[in-house]
mmCIF file of N, CA, C and O in Angstrom:
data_model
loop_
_atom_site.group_PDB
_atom_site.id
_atom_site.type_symbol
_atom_site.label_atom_id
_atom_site.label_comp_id
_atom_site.label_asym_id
_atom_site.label_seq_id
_atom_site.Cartn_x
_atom_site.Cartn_y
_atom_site.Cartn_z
ATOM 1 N N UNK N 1 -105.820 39.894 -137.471
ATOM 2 C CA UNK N 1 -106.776 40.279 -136.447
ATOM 3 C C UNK N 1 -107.956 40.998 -137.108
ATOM 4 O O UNK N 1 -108.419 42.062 -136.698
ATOM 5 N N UNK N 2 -108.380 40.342 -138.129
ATOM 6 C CA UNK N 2 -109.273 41.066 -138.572
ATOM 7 C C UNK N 2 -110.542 40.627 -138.293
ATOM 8 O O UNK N 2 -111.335 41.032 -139.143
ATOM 9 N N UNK N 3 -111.215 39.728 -137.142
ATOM 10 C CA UNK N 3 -112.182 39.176 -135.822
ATOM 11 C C UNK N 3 -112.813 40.815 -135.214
ATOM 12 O O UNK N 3 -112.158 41.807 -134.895
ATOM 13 N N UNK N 4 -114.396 40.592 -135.217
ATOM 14 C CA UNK N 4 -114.965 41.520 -134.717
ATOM 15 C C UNK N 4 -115.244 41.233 -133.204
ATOM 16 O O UNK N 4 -115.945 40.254 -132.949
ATOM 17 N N UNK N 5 -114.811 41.917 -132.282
ATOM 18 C CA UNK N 5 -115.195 41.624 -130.791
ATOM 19 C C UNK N 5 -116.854 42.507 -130.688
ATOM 20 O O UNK N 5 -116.953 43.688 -131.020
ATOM 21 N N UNK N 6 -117.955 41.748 -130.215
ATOM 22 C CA UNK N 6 -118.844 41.811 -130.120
ATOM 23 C C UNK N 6 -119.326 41.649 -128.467
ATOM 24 O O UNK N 6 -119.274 40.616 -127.800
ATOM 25 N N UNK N 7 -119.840 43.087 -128.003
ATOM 26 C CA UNK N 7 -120.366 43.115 -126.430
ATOM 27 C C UNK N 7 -121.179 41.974 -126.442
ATOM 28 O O UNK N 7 -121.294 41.356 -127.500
ATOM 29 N N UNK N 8 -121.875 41.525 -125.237
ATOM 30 C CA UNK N 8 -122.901 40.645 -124.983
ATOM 31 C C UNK N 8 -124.353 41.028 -125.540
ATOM 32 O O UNK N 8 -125.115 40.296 -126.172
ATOM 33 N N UNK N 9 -124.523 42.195 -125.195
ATOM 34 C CA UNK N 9 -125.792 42.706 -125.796
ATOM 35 C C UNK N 9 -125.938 42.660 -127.406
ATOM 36 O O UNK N 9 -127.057 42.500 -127.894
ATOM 37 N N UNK N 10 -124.865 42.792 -128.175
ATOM 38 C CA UNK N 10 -124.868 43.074 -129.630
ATOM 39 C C UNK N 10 -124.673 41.403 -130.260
ATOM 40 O O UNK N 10 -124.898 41.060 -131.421
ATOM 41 N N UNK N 11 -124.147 40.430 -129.015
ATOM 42 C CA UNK N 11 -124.545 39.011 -129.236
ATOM 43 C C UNK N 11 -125.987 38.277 -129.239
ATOM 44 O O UNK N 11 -126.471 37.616 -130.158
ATOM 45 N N UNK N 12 -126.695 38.640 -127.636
ATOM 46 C CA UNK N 12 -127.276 39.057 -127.754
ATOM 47 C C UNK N 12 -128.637 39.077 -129.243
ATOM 48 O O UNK N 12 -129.368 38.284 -129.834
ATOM 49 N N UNK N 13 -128.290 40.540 -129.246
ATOM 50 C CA UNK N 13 -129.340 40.557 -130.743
ATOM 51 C C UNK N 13 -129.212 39.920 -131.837
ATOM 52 O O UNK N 13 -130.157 39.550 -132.533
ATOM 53 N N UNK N 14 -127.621 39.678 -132.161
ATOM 54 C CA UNK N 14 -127.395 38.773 -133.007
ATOM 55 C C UNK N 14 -128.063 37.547 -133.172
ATOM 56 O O UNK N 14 -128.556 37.252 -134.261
ATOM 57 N N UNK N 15 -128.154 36.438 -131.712
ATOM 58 C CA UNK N 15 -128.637 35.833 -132.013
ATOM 59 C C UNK N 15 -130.161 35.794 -131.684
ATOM 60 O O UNK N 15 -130.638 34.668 -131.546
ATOM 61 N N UNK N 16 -130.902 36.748 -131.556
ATOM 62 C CA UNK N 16 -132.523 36.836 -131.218
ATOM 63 C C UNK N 16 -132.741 36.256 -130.378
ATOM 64 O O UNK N 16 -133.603 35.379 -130.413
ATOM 65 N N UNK N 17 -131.650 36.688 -128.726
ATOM 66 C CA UNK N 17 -132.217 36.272 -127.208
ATOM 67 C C UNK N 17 -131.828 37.411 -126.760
ATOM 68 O O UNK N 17 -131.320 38.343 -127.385
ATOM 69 N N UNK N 18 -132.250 37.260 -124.880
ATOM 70 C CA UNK N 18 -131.715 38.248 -124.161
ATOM 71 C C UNK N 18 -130.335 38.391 -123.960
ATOM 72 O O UNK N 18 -129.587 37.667 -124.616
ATOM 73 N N UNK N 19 -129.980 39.008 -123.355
ATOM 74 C CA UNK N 19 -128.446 38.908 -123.170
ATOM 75 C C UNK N 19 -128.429 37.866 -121.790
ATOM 76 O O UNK N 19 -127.325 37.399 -121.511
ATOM 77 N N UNK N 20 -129.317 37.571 -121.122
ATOM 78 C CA UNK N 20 -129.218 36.584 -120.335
ATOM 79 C C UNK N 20 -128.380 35.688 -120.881
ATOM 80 O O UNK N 20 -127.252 35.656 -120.390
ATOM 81 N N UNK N 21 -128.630 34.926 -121.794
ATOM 82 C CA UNK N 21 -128.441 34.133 -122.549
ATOM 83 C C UNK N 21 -126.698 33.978 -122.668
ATOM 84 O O UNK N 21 -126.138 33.111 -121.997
ATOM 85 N N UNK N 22 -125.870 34.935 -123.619
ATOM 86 C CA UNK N 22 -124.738 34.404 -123.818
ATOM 87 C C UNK N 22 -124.122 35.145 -122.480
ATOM 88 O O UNK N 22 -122.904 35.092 -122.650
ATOM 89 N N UNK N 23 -124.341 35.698 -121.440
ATOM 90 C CA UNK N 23 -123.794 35.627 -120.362
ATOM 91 C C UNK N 23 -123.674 34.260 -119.518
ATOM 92 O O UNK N 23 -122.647 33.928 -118.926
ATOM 93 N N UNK N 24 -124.821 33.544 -119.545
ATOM 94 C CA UNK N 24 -124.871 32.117 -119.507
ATOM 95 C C UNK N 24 -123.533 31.402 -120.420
ATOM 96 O O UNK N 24 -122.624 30.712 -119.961
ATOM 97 N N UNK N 25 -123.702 31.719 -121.503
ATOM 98 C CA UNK N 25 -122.913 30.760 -122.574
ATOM 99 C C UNK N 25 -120.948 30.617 -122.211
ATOM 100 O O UNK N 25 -120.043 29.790 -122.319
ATOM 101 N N UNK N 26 -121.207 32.269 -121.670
ATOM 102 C CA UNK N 26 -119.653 32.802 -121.255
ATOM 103 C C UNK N 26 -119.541 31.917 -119.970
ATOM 104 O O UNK N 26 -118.498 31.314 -119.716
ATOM 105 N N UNK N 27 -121.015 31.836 -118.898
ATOM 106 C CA UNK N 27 -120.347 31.630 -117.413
ATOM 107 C C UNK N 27 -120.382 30.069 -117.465
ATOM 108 O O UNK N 27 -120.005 29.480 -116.452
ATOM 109 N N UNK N 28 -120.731 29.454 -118.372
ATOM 110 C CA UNK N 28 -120.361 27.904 -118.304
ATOM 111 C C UNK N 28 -119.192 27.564 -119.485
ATOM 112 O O UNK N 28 -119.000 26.410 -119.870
ATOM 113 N N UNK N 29 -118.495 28.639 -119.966
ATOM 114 C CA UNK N 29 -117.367 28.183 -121.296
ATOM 115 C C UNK N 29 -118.001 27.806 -122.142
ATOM 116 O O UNK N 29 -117.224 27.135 -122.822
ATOM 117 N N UNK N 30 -118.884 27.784 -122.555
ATOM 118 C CA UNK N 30 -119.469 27.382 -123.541
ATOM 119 C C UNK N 30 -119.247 27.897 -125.122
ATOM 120 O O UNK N 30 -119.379 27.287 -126.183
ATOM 121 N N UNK N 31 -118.792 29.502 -124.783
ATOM 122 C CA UNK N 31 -118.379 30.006 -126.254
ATOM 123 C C UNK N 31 -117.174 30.523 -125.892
ATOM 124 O O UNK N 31 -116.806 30.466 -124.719
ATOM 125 N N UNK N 32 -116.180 31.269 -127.173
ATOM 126 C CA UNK N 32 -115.023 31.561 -126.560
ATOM 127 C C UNK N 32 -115.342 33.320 -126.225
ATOM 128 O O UNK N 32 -116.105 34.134 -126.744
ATOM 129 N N UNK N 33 -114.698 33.372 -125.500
ATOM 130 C CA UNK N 33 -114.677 35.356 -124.749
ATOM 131 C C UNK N 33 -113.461 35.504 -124.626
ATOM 132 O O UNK N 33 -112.645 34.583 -124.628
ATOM 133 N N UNK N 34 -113.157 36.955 -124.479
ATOM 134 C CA UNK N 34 -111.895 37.703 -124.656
ATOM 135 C C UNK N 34 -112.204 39.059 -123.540
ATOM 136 O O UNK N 34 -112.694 40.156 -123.808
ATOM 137 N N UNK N 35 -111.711 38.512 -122.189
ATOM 138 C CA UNK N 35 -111.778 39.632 -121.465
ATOM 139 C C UNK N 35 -110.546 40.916 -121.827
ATOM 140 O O UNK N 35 -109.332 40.801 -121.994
ATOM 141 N N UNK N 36 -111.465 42.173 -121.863
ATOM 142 C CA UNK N 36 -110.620 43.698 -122.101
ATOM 143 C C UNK N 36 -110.964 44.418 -120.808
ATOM 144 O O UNK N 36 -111.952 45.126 -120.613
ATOM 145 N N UNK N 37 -110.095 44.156 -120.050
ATOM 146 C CA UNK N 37 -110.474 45.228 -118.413
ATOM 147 C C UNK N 37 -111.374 44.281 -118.154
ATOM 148 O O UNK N 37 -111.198 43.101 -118.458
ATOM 149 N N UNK N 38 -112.532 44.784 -117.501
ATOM 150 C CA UNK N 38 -113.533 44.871 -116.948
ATOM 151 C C UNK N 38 -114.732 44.138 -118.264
ATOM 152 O O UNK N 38 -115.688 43.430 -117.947
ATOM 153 N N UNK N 39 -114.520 44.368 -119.147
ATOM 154 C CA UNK N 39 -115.606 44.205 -120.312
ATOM 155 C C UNK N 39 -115.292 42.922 -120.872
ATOM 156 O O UNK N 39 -114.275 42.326 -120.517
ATOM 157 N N UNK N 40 -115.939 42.538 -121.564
ATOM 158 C CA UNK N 40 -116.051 40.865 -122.067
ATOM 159 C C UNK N 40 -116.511 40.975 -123.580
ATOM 160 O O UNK N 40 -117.492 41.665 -123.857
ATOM 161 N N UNK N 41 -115.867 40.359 -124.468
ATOM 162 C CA UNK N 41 -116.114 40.586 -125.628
ATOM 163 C C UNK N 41 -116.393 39.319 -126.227
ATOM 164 O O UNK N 41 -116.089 38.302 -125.602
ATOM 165 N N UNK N 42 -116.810 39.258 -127.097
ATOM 166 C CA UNK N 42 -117.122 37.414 -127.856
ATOM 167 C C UNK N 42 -116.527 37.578 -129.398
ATOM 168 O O UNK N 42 -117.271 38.223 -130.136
ATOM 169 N N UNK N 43 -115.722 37.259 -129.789
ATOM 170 C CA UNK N 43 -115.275 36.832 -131.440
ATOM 171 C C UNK N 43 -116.128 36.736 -132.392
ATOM 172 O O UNK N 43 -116.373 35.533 -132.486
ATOM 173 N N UNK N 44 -116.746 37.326 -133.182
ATOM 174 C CA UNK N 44 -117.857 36.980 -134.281
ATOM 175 C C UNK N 44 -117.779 35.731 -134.595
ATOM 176 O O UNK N 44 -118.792 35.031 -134.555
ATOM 177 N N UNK N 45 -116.195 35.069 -135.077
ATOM 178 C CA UNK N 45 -116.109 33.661 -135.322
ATOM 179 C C UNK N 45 -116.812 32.710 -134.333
ATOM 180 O O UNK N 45 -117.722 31.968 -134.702
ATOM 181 N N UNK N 46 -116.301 32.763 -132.902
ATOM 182 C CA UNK N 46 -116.755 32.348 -132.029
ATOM 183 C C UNK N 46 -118.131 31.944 -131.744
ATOM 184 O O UNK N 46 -118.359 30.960 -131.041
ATOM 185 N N UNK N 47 -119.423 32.939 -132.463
ATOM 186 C CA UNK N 47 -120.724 33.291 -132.102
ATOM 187 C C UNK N 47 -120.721 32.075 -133.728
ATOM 188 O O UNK N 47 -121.207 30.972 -133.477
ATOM 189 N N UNK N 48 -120.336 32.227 -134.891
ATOM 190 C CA UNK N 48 -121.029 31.649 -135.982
ATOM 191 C C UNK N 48 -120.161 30.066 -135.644
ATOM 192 O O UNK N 48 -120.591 29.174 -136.375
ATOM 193 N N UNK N 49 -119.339 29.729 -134.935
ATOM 194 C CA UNK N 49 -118.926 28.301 -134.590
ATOM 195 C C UNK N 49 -119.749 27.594 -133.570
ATOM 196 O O UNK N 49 -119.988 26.386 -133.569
ATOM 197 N N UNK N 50 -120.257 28.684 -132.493
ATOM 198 C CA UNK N 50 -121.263 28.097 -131.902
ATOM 199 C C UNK N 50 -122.593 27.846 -132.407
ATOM 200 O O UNK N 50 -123.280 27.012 -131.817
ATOM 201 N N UNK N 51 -123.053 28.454 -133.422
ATOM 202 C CA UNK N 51 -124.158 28.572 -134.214
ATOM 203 C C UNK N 51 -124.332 26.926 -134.788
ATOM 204 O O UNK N 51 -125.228 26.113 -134.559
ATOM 205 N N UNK N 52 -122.812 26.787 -135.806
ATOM 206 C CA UNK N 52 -122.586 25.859 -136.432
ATOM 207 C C UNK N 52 -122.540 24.351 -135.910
ATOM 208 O O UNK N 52 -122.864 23.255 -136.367
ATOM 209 N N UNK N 53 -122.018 24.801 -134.809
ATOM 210 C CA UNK N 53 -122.062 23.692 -133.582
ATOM 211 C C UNK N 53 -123.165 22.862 -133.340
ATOM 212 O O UNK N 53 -123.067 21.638 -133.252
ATOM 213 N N UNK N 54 -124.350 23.570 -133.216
ATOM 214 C CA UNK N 54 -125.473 23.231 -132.915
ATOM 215 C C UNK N 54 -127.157 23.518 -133.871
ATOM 216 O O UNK N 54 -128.373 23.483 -133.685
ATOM 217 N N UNK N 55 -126.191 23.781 -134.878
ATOM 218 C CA UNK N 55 -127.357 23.836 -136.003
ATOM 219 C C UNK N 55 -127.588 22.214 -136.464
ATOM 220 O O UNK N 55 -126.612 21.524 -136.758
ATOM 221 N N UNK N 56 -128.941 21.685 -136.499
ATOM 222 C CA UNK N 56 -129.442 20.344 -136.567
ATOM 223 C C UNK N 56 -129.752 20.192 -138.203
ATOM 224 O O UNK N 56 -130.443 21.106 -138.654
ATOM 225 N N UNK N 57 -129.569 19.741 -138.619
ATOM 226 C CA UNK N 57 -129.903 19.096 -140.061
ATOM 227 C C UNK N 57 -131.375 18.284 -139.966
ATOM 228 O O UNK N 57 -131.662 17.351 -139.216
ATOM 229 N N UNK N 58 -132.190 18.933 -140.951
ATOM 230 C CA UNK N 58 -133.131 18.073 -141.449
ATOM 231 C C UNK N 58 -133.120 16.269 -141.727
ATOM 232 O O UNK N 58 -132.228 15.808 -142.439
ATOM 233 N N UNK N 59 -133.875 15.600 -141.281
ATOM 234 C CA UNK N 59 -133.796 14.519 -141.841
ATOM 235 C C UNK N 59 -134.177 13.974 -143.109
ATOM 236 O O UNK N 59 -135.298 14.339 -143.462
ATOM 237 N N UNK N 60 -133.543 13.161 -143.947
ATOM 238 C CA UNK N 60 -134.003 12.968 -145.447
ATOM 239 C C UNK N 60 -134.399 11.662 -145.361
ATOM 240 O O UNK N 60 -133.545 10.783 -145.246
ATOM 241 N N UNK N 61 -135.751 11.360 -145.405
ATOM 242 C CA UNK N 61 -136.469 10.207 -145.209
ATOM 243 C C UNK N 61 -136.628 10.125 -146.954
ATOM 244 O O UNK N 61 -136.896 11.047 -147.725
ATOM 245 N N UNK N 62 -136.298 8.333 -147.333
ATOM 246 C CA UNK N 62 -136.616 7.743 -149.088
ATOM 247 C C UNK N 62 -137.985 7.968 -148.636
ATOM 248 O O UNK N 62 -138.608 7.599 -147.640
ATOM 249 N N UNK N 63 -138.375 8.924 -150.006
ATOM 250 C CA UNK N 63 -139.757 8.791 -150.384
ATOM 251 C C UNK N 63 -140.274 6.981 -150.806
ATOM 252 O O UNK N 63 -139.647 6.102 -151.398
ATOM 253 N N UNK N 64 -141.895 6.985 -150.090
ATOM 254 C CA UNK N 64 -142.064 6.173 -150.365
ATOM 255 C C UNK N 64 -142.759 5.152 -151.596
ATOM 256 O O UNK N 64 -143.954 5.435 -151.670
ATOM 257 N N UNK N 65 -142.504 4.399 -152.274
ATOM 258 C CA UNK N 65 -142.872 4.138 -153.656
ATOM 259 C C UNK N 65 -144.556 4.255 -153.847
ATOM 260 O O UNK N 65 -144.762 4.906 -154.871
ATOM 261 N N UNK N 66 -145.444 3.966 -153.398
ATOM 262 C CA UNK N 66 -146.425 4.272 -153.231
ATOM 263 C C UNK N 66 -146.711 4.874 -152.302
ATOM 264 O O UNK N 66 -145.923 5.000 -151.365
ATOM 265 N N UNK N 67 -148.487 5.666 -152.309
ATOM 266 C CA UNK N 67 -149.118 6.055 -151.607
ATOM 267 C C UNK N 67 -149.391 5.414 -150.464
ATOM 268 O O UNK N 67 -149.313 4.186 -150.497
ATOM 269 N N UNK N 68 -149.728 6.002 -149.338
ATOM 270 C CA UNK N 68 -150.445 5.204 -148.060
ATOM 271 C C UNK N 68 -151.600 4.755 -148.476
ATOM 272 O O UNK N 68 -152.232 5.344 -149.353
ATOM 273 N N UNK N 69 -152.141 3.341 -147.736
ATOM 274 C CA UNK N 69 -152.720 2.951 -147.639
ATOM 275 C C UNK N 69 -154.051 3.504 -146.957
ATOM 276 O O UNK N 69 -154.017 3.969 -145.818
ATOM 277 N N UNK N 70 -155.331 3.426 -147.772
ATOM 278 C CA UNK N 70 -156.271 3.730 -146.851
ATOM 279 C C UNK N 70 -156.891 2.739 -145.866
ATOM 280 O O UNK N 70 -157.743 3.118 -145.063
#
């Protein structure tokens, strides 16, 4: 158990939105949460799997053998 539970707000900043945001993420399942009482916590893992999830890769276009044409 060595997983950091992270409030919404400290998600949040983590990822450079409002907390609107992963309250959204929680109220459609979208990431995993860990209700304690009343309070809602998010898994650090959880926050960098969703990250990973949806991080897009550059495309690698073959350079082309010559210059463009004028």
């Amino acid at each position: 158990m060595t997983d950091r539970y992270l409030s919404v707000d400290q998600v949040a900043e983590l990822l450079g939105t409002t907390a609107r945001f992963p309250r959204r993420l929680i109220e459609e399942r979208r990431i995993r949460y860990v209700k304690v009482g009343r309070h809602v916590r998010i898994p650090e893992s959880a926050v960098a799997e969703f990250v990973d999830s949806h991080t897009v890769q550059p495309l690698r276009r073959p350079r082309a053998r010559y210059g463009r044409a004028a």
